[in-house]
Structures are given as structure tokens and as C-alpha cells.
Amino acid sequence: MHTNEHTAQIEKFIIPIGPQHPALKEPGHFEFTVDGEIVTHASVRLGYAHRGIEKGVESRNWTQNLYLLERVCGICSHVHATAYCLGVEKLAGVEAPPRAQAIRELVAELERIHSHYLWLGVTAHEAGFDTLFMYTWRDRETVMDILEAISGNRVHYSANILGGVKFDLGEKEAQTIRQGLSFLEERTHHYLEVVSQDALFLQRTRGIGVMTLAQAETIGVIGPTARASGLARDVRLDDPYAAYDRFPVPIILDDRGDLSARVVVRLKELLASIETIRHILDDLPPGELTVRVPRKIKPGEAISRVEAPRGELFYFIKSNGSEMPERIHIRTPTLCNMASVLTLAVGHHLADMPMLLAGIDPCFSCNDRGIVVQYGGDDHDHWTWERLRQFGIDHYKQLESGVF
Amino acid sequence: MKLATLLKDVWQSLWRRPATEAYPLVKPETSARFRGQLHYNSQGCTGCCLCNKDCPANAIEMITLDKKNKRFVLRYDMDQCIYCGQCVQNCRFSCLSMSPEEWELAAAGKEPFTVYYGQEEDVKDVLAKFTPEDHPEAAPR
Amino acid sequence: MTQLIHLLFFPGGLFLLALGMGYEWLDRKLLARLQNRQGPRWFQPLADTVKLLSKEEIIPQGANPWLFIFLPVVALAGTLTAALYVPLFGLPPAHSLPGDLILTIYLLSLLTLGTGLAGANTPNRFSLVGATRTLTQLFAYEAPFLMALLGPAIVAGSWQISIINDFAGRNWLIVTQFVGFLVAVIGLMGKLELPPFDAPEAETEIVSGALTEYSGRGYALFRLAKNVELVVGLTLVASFYLGGLANPLAFILKTGALLLIIVGVQTLLTRLRLDQTVGLWWRYGALLVLAQWLMIVLAKII
């Protein structure tokens, strides 16, 4: 009996996915133990794209940090800046004017459109439906062009500054946005039809990775992944920020909880976003774009939550009264959703893994935060900043002296 | 449940030109708000250095030759610039602007990326202060 | 002397390889255009091959080096030999013997077999999974594909490709044996591991399947073998079902049309999971062809 168990241990067949793998657009390491094609166990190791942003924040002033934090994520750059600005404004005791808040919401919704379109393409690619991937990414150019037209850049819009936004929207820009949106609305309806009717695509999505409402609550998923399981979690409604109390978005829920539901929820959210943007354009509040924010922020702590395209984004900001923040902590939605992949993977085919993974819309470099160094066996050690620095210095000294 | 839901799109694509942009051959139009290369006009500058202070990438250095006579030179490192536009936002005298046309900024070396803005004689004075040996990156071209 | 020219230059050997690359380009270009992309330039397959041939071949540790080098050669040799028995370019087959249809089909299977063994030979996990999938898929499509090609053979009363080709020139068998045509086309796609039957080399799951460890010469040979197999497979299906191949023009038009259909199917469908592929073949493909077979046999008896 004992020997049998032992051989079973040895013969475990593990498929490693990552850190470099065509299914992953960013580095992450997954190990799927398989029995034939069926996955029996899954584990993940994150942290390959740790960039030390939280530490870097502590040596830059409040304005410079805006741009550093915008670069936490290339896809949801605006929500990071918005979360940071709202937090800092809360600490400074000022509030951005209503027009600025409305523009913030507008850019955030445009960004959601571009993010969800990107995601749809990636999912289609993981499913082996490259035609859909090519078409969605072609149509996504429309929203990228809109964002470039109103902000001046396709990816890092830099719309926010502390205390407001940088640019205004005139009649001309509103016209550009409306035109682009009507095209996108038509395409989104079409894609919604494709993903909910195409027999072969449904074969790969319907009933795959079903997460029940109870499971979703236990695992603690957020964003569209939670909403596809019927869990009504949306910071835009639960705790309205920016102009979301004035221009609310409808919540999109689906109770099926499978991959297909996640696709449908995201596509319906696109339609909701398009509608919301139209409301904002129709009813843009007049007034100033910025208020003055002092260079030194009063000491204190603030938290700020916004709804990123992937779910709730959380910022903790601590000021000690100087020109630079004392500590900023970021928690991105991917981290919360990652556990669901590992839970749902068991019992599914290996071929479903990339799609399950894509189903939560993972963004690895965003979620890679703290550093845990593992050396030898299972000895985990949390290194202090000084120790890490000393390690680096010693390492390079050794390199220089040619010991290696 | 249908098979081949994208049939119509595929059929249309067969008769359409590819969506791919012929970029190096045809330069695409950028929007009027596009943030390209930074430009500086020393007229009107008071030398407050706010642009320099808030630059997240340390791409700007304001060199003050003579504050009374308003002789300022701005050294701009294009390769460090992240084109965020904060300096333009900070300048209260509209001395800074970002060009929507100049964005094809690539070169084989680092040298073409350092640009000095200011009155001609001021720039000359600044460059004269650096000998090329000390600051190879600042050598006049 | 003429035999040597036949073997090395036309219609076998170099010409066949060039034709294979031409069809690969056509496949890639059409696929790209249907997806609204630019697609490769005409010499891209040649450039790929030249580049791969000039690269260093890395033999992974733990693999049998002889098998590693030998398998691509066997695969290419198999497909090139298969080309001798089909009416390539609309010309009569270079060799013809009774029962060469079966021989051709099994020579074509050498590529799949070679790929599977190559995957099993390397210790890479993606290769192993890929090899399993390749061989599983082989068992799924091989029987229906064979039965689909035997349909015309039964009607023509011969298992010799040239005779079936002549018979098909007089009767368009796509009209009378439509099911067989469908199964043959889809079987060919399964054989070539084209989407949606590309589970054995699904890049988002198992990188490059059985050939993950191949680089350089071995990979180039496998690619060439696949291109040749594409040509041979198209020739077979076109000559059996699309009214025979009597001259080069008919060859180009008919195989081109067939390729267009295959590309269309590639664009429109999502990749099937392996269990779905196997299910599709045995549940529908095999049974339908079998039903058609029975009808043909009954019609012949009556």
C-alpha cells in the first residue's frame, strides 16, 4: 500500500504553463497535474513581473507618482490614476469639480470598452477562434482612436491630474466619440450574437468552469467574474466615486456562472458603458476643470476604491505631511480572482485551462506586489529593504571581483 | 445555435482591403491633441522650474544663465521623456507645448535625443561650459 | 535519365516541394485576407524554410538522437513517395499499380506517425501531450477518411488511383456521394492538423505539440512534409470527388477551389477539444460514411 502511494507520487504528470508560454501574455507560472487530459490539481506561482512600484512611489513627489502609478497597468492605466487622485484629494480635503469628475468617468468607461474588447480577442484566441480575435482587435482600434483624439495618447491617456483633469471635451470631441460609439455598439451587438449562438464557440464555453454563487462568495471573486456568477459586486454602484452617482451604470448580472456567462456579461457591460458615455456627453456639467491641490498633503491615511475593468481596485495612501507619500499600497483585482482559476481547474480538460485562465482577465504584472524570496527547500523568508539592498551590493561586488 | 456565425464578416473581408496600416510607407494622421516631442519657447518664461520639478522622468533640466535678463536654456532628453504632458500643464505662461506631428522619434544612438531649447546665444553659452570630454552626451552636433 | 529527372525535378522532388510551398502560401494568404489581415508575401514559405534549414538543430537531452534526426526524413520521404501515385498537376501518376490507393493513404499517415513518435521521443511534456493527441486524433479520423476515399473506389470498381481518376472524370462524384466528400475534406483537415482540428498543436495549450523541441533542419523537413501532404491530399480529394484531374488547368482550378473551402472552414470554426474531435468523427463522420457505403453497395448489387 505504501509503495503504491509512493509510485503514484512519482508518476504525477505535471504540465507547467509559464512563466513563458504562448497562452500567457505576461509571466506567471501554473502547474497543472493531469491524469490523461483531465486536470487533478492546480497551483500557481506569481511574482515574475514584480517591479517595485510601491517602493518607487516613496521617493517621488505626489504629482510624479501619478504617472508612475498610471504605469502599474497598461490596459487600465486610467483607473489607477483615478483611484490615486481620488485618494489624494480625499487626504488634501479638496474635491475635483463636477465637470472633471464626469470626464474621469467618461474616460474610465471608454477604457472599459477597450479593455473588454481586448479581452474578448484574447479569449477567442485561447479558444482557437482566431478570426474573432482579429476582428475584435480591428474594431478595438476605434476606441483607441477616440481615446487618442480626446486625450493625446492611445494607452497612457494621462487624463488625471491632482484636483481634476487635463483636458476638456468640446462639441467636436463629443461628435468623434458619438460616431465611434455608434459603430462599436453595432459591432458589440454582432459579437454578442456570435458568442451566444456560435455552436462551436459555445461548445468551448458553455458549462465550462461553472462557479456557483456560493462558491463565488467563498472565493471572494470580484468584477465581471463575480457578476457572471450572479454576485452583485460593483464599486461603481456600491460606493459611487467620481460622477457615478450622477451618471449611474446599470449592473449586469448572469446566474449561469460558466465561461459563456463571463463572455456575455462583459459584452453586455460594453453596451452599458456605451449608454453611460452617451448620457455623460448629453449632460456634461459646466464649470472648471481643476482645483488647486497643495504640493504638501496633510498627514493622514486614506483608502480609495474604484471599479477597474477587471473588478475592484483598491488603494491605500498614507501621507506624513511632506511632498512625498509615506506609503501606498495597491491591490489589483486579478489577485482576488486568481484563486477561482485554481479551484475551478480541477476536473476540467487541459484544453480548457487557457480559457479558464483568460476568463478572469488576468493581468499579472499588475498583481505582482510584495517580494518573497525562496531559497533551498521550503524556507520562506521575508527580506527587509536593507537586506535586499545589501544582497544586491554584495552580489555585484562579487561579480566585479570575478569570484564567479 | 448556429454554425459559422462570422460567415458574413468573412465574406465581406474577402473583398475588403486589409485593415493593416501600411505604416512606414503611409504615415497615419494623429489627432490634434497628440502628445509628441516637447517644444519650449524661452520668451515669457520666468524660470520658476515647475516643469522640471514635477517631471516624473527627469527629462527636463532648466538651466538659468541669468534670471534678471531672462536667459534660460531648457535641456530636454527625449529618450527619458514619457510624454505625459505634466510640464505643459504646470507652465503658467504657456512656454511649453507638445507637437502632434513630431512623434517618429527613433535613432540608432543616444545623441540625437538631447535637445537644447532657448535663445541661440544662450544655448551656445551653455554648450561652451561643457567640454565634450566631460559630457559626451551634451556635445554640439 | 528521364526517370531521374522525373524523380528529382518534375513532377516529383523539387517541383513538388515548390508546389507545396506555393499551396502553403496560398493557405496562409487566404486565411489572412479572410481575417482582414495583410498576410505573408509570396516567398515567405521559402524564406521560412531556408532560415530553418540554416539554423542549428538542437537535440534535447534524453531524446534518442538517431530517432530525432531520422523521423523528419521518414515523414518527408513518405509524403514524397505518396505523390508518385496521385495524378499530380493533372498528369497521369508516375507509378501506378493495383491497390495503390491504400498504399498512398498509408504513406500519407507516415507524417502523422512520424510526428507522434517524434513527440514521444523527446522528454518535453508538451511534446508528450502533443504526441498523445496526435496519435489519438490519427485513430479518430483515419478510418472515416479511408472509408470516404473508398466510396469512389467501390463505384469505379478499382483500387487503382489512375482508374478511379478516369472514372471520376466522367462522373462528378460530389453530386452522388456528397457525404463522402464532406468527410474526405474534413478528414484531410484533421490529417493536416489545420484549425479547428489543431488540438494536437494548440499553441495556447501545449505550445507546439509534438514538435515543440524541433528547431532547424528537423522542423523544416516536417514543415515541408506537411506542405507536400497538403498538395497530395488536395489532389486525391479533388480527383476523386471533383470530376477528376485530366490536365494542369483542371488541377489548379479544382485544388484551388478545394483549398478555398478548407480555408473558409479554418476561419469560421473554433478549435475543437480532443474529446470533441473524436466524438465528432466516430459519432457522425464514421456512421454517415458507413451509411453511404451501404447504400453504394446496395445500389451496386441491385
PDB file of N, CA and C in Angstrom, chain C residues 108-148:
ATOM      1  N   LEU C 108       0.755   8.517 -46.559  1.00  0.00           N
ATOM      2  CA  LEU C 108       0.407   9.828 -46.016  1.00  0.00           C
ATOM      3  C   LEU C 108       0.372   9.800 -44.490  1.00  0.00           C
ATOM      4  N   SER C 109       0.009   8.648 -43.944  1.00  0.00           N
ATOM      5  CA  SER C 109      -0.059   8.558 -42.486  1.00  0.00           C
ATOM      6  C   SER C 109       1.308   8.569 -41.839  1.00  0.00           C
ATOM      7  N   LEU C 110       2.344   8.332 -42.645  1.00  0.00           N
ATOM      8  CA  LEU C 110       3.696   8.324 -42.083  1.00  0.00           C
ATOM      9  C   LEU C 110       4.034   9.661 -41.417  1.00  0.00           C
ATOM     10  N   LEU C 111       3.541  10.746 -41.997  1.00  0.00           N
ATOM     11  CA  LEU C 111       3.812  12.064 -41.408  1.00  0.00           C
ATOM     12  C   LEU C 111       3.256  12.140 -39.994  1.00  0.00           C
ATOM     13  N   THR C 112       1.964  11.751 -39.867  1.00  0.00           N
ATOM     14  CA  THR C 112       1.342  11.800 -38.547  1.00  0.00           C
ATOM     15  C   THR C 112       2.068  10.884 -37.571  1.00  0.00           C
ATOM     16  N   LEU C 113       2.387   9.696 -38.080  1.00  0.00           N
ATOM     17  CA  LEU C 113       3.077   8.728 -37.235  1.00  0.00           C
ATOM     18  C   LEU C 113       4.438   9.276 -36.816  1.00  0.00           C
ATOM     19  N   GLY C 114       5.132   9.845 -37.800  1.00  0.00           N
ATOM     20  CA  GLY C 114       6.452  10.435 -37.511  1.00  0.00           C
ATOM     21  C   GLY C 114       6.345  11.538 -36.487  1.00  0.00           C
ATOM     22  N   THR C 115       5.326  12.388 -36.648  1.00  0.00           N
ATOM     23  CA  THR C 115       5.133  13.480 -35.688  1.00  0.00           C
ATOM     24  C   THR C 115       4.880  12.927 -34.301  1.00  0.00           C
ATOM     25  N   GLY C 116       4.006  11.925 -34.240  1.00  0.00           N
ATOM     26  CA  GLY C 116       3.672  11.335 -32.944  1.00  0.00           C
ATOM     27  C   GLY C 116       4.890  10.727 -32.282  1.00  0.00           C
ATOM     28  N   LEU C 117       5.664   9.965 -33.048  1.00  0.00           N
ATOM     29  CA  LEU C 117       6.852   9.335 -32.477  1.00  0.00           C
ATOM     30  C   LEU C 117       7.882  10.383 -32.085  1.00  0.00           C
ATOM     31  N   ALA C 118       8.001  11.419 -32.920  1.00  0.00           N
ATOM     32  CA  ALA C 118       8.953  12.484 -32.602  1.00  0.00           C
ATOM     33  C   ALA C 118       8.596  13.130 -31.276  1.00  0.00           C
ATOM     34  N   GLY C 119       7.278  13.311 -31.051  1.00  0.00           N
ATOM     35  CA  GLY C 119       6.844  13.897 -29.786  1.00  0.00           C
ATOM     36  C   GLY C 119       7.130  12.968 -28.625  1.00  0.00           C
ATOM     37  N   ALA C 120       6.869  11.671 -28.837  1.00  0.00           N
ATOM     38  CA  ALA C 120       7.078  10.702 -27.754  1.00  0.00           C
ATOM     39  C   ALA C 120       8.569  10.509 -27.486  1.00  0.00           C
ATOM     40  N   ASN C 121       9.392  10.780 -28.481  1.00  0.00           N
ATOM     41  CA  ASN C 121      10.836  10.584 -28.344  1.00  0.00           C
ATOM     42  C   ASN C 121      11.472  11.636 -27.451  1.00  0.00           C
ATOM     43  N   THR C 122      10.910  12.847 -27.445  1.00  0.00           N
ATOM     44  CA  THR C 122      11.511  13.912 -26.648  1.00  0.00           C
ATOM     45  C   THR C 122      10.886  13.934 -25.258  1.00  0.00           C
ATOM     46  N   PRO C 123      11.670  14.299 -24.253  1.00  0.00           N
ATOM     47  CA  PRO C 123      11.140  14.247 -22.886  1.00  0.00           C
ATOM     48  C   PRO C 123      10.266  15.451 -22.524  1.00  0.00           C
ATOM     49  N   ASN C 124      10.139  16.395 -23.435  1.00  0.00           N
ATOM     50  CA  ASN C 124       9.336  17.580 -23.145  1.00  0.00           C
ATOM     51  C   ASN C 124       7.878  17.204 -22.878  1.00  0.00           C
ATOM     52  N   ARG C 125       7.286  17.844 -21.866  1.00  0.00           N
ATOM     53  CA  ARG C 125       5.917  17.466 -21.507  1.00  0.00           C
ATOM     54  C   ARG C 125       4.898  17.897 -22.543  1.00  0.00           C
ATOM     55  N   PHE C 126       5.144  19.046 -23.135  1.00  0.00           N
ATOM     56  CA  PHE C 126       4.220  19.491 -24.177  1.00  0.00           C
ATOM     57  C   PHE C 126       4.285  18.527 -25.354  1.00  0.00           C
ATOM     58  N   SER C 127       5.514  18.058 -25.670  1.00  0.00           N
ATOM     59  CA  SER C 127       5.663  17.106 -26.770  1.00  0.00           C
ATOM     60  C   SER C 127       4.909  15.831 -26.468  1.00  0.00           C
ATOM     61  N   LEU C 128       5.015  15.367 -25.222  1.00  0.00           N
ATOM     62  CA  LEU C 128       4.348  14.116 -24.871  1.00  0.00           C
ATOM     63  C   LEU C 128       2.839  14.247 -25.006  1.00  0.00           C
ATOM     64  N   VAL C 129       2.302  15.343 -24.453  1.00  0.00           N
ATOM     65  CA  VAL C 129       0.857  15.544 -24.583  1.00  0.00           C
ATOM     66  C   VAL C 129       0.492  15.686 -26.050  1.00  0.00           C
ATOM     67  N   GLY C 130       1.324  16.426 -26.788  1.00  0.00           N
ATOM     68  CA  GLY C 130       1.068  16.619 -28.215  1.00  0.00           C
ATOM     69  C   GLY C 130       1.078  15.300 -28.956  1.00  0.00           C
ATOM     70  N   ALA C 131       2.052  14.440 -28.607  1.00  0.00           N
ATOM     71  CA  ALA C 131       2.142  13.142 -29.279  1.00  0.00           C
ATOM     72  C   ALA C 131       0.894  12.313 -29.001  1.00  0.00           C
ATOM     73  N   THR C 132       0.474  12.314 -27.738  1.00  0.00           N
ATOM     74  CA  THR C 132      -0.740  11.566 -27.390  1.00  0.00           C
ATOM     75  C   THR C 132      -1.914  12.069 -28.214  1.00  0.00           C
ATOM     76  N   ARG C 133      -2.003  13.402 -28.283  1.00  0.00           N
ATOM     77  CA  ARG C 133      -3.141  13.964 -29.007  1.00  0.00           C
ATOM     78  C   ARG C 133      -3.049  13.651 -30.492  1.00  0.00           C
ATOM     79  N   THR C 134      -1.840  13.760 -31.051  1.00  0.00           N
ATOM     80  CA  THR C 134      -1.679  13.482 -32.479  1.00  0.00           C
ATOM     81  C   THR C 134      -2.125  12.071 -32.796  1.00  0.00           C
ATOM     82  N   LEU C 135      -1.659  11.118 -31.988  1.00  0.00           N
ATOM     83  CA  LEU C 135      -1.980   9.722 -32.276  1.00  0.00           C
ATOM     84  C   LEU C 135      -3.449   9.431 -32.013  1.00  0.00           C
ATOM     85  N   THR C 136      -4.015  10.048 -30.951  1.00  0.00           N
ATOM     86  CA  THR C 136      -5.440   9.860 -30.696  1.00  0.00           C
ATOM     87  C   THR C 136      -6.247  10.363 -31.884  1.00  0.00           C
ATOM     88  N   GLN C 137      -5.840  11.546 -32.374  1.00  0.00           N
ATOM     89  CA  GLN C 137      -6.578  12.117 -33.494  1.00  0.00           C
ATOM     90  C   GLN C 137      -6.424  11.243 -34.730  1.00  0.00           C
ATOM     91  N   LEU C 138      -5.231  10.643 -34.886  1.00  0.00           N
ATOM     92  CA  LEU C 138      -4.997   9.745 -36.026  1.00  0.00           C
ATOM     93  C   LEU C 138      -6.033   8.631 -36.025  1.00  0.00           C
ATOM     94  N   PHE C 139      -6.250   8.047 -34.832  1.00  0.00           N
ATOM     95  CA  PHE C 139      -7.213   6.954 -34.757  1.00  0.00           C
ATOM     96  C   PHE C 139      -8.625   7.450 -35.011  1.00  0.00           C
ATOM     97  N   ALA C 140      -8.854   8.730 -34.730  1.00  0.00           N
ATOM     98  CA  ALA C 140     -10.202   9.252 -34.909  1.00  0.00           C
ATOM     99  C   ALA C 140     -10.519   9.451 -36.378  1.00  0.00           C
ATOM    100  N   TYR C 141      -9.628  10.118 -37.135  1.00  0.00           N
ATOM    101  CA  TYR C 141     -10.029  10.479 -38.498  1.00  0.00           C
ATOM    102  C   TYR C 141      -9.636   9.440 -39.528  1.00  0.00           C
ATOM    103  N   GLU C 142      -8.657   8.583 -39.207  1.00  0.00           N
ATOM    104  CA  GLU C 142      -8.102   7.716 -40.243  1.00  0.00           C
ATOM    105  C   GLU C 142      -9.171   6.818 -40.877  1.00  0.00           C
ATOM    106  N   ALA C 143      -9.964   6.159 -40.022  1.00  0.00           N
ATOM    107  CA  ALA C 143     -10.956   5.231 -40.577  1.00  0.00           C
ATOM    108  C   ALA C 143     -12.010   5.953 -41.416  1.00  0.00           C
ATOM    109  N   PRO C 144     -12.643   7.022 -40.910  1.00  0.00           N
ATOM    110  CA  PRO C 144     -13.632   7.705 -41.751  1.00  0.00           C
ATOM    111  C   PRO C 144     -13.016   8.242 -43.044  1.00  0.00           C
ATOM    112  N   PHE C 145     -11.774   8.762 -42.963  1.00  0.00           N
ATOM    113  CA  PHE C 145     -11.127   9.318 -44.151  1.00  0.00           C
ATOM    114  C   PHE C 145     -10.926   8.223 -45.190  1.00  0.00           C
ATOM    115  N   LEU C 146     -10.445   7.092 -44.716  1.00  0.00           N
ATOM    116  CA  LEU C 146     -10.211   5.959 -45.611  1.00  0.00           C
ATOM    117  C   LEU C 146     -11.525   5.518 -46.252  1.00  0.00           C
ATOM    118  N   MET C 147     -12.576   5.436 -45.419  1.00  0.00           N
ATOM    119  CA  MET C 147     -13.858   4.985 -45.944  1.00  0.00           C
ATOM    120  C   MET C 147     -14.396   5.991 -46.961  1.00  0.00           C
ATOM    121  N   ALA C 148     -14.153   7.278 -46.684  1.00  0.00           N
ATOM    122  CA  ALA C 148     -14.634   8.306 -47.598  1.00  0.00           C
ATOM    123  C   ALA C 148     -13.940   8.183 -48.947  1.00  0.00           C
TER     124      ALA C 148
END
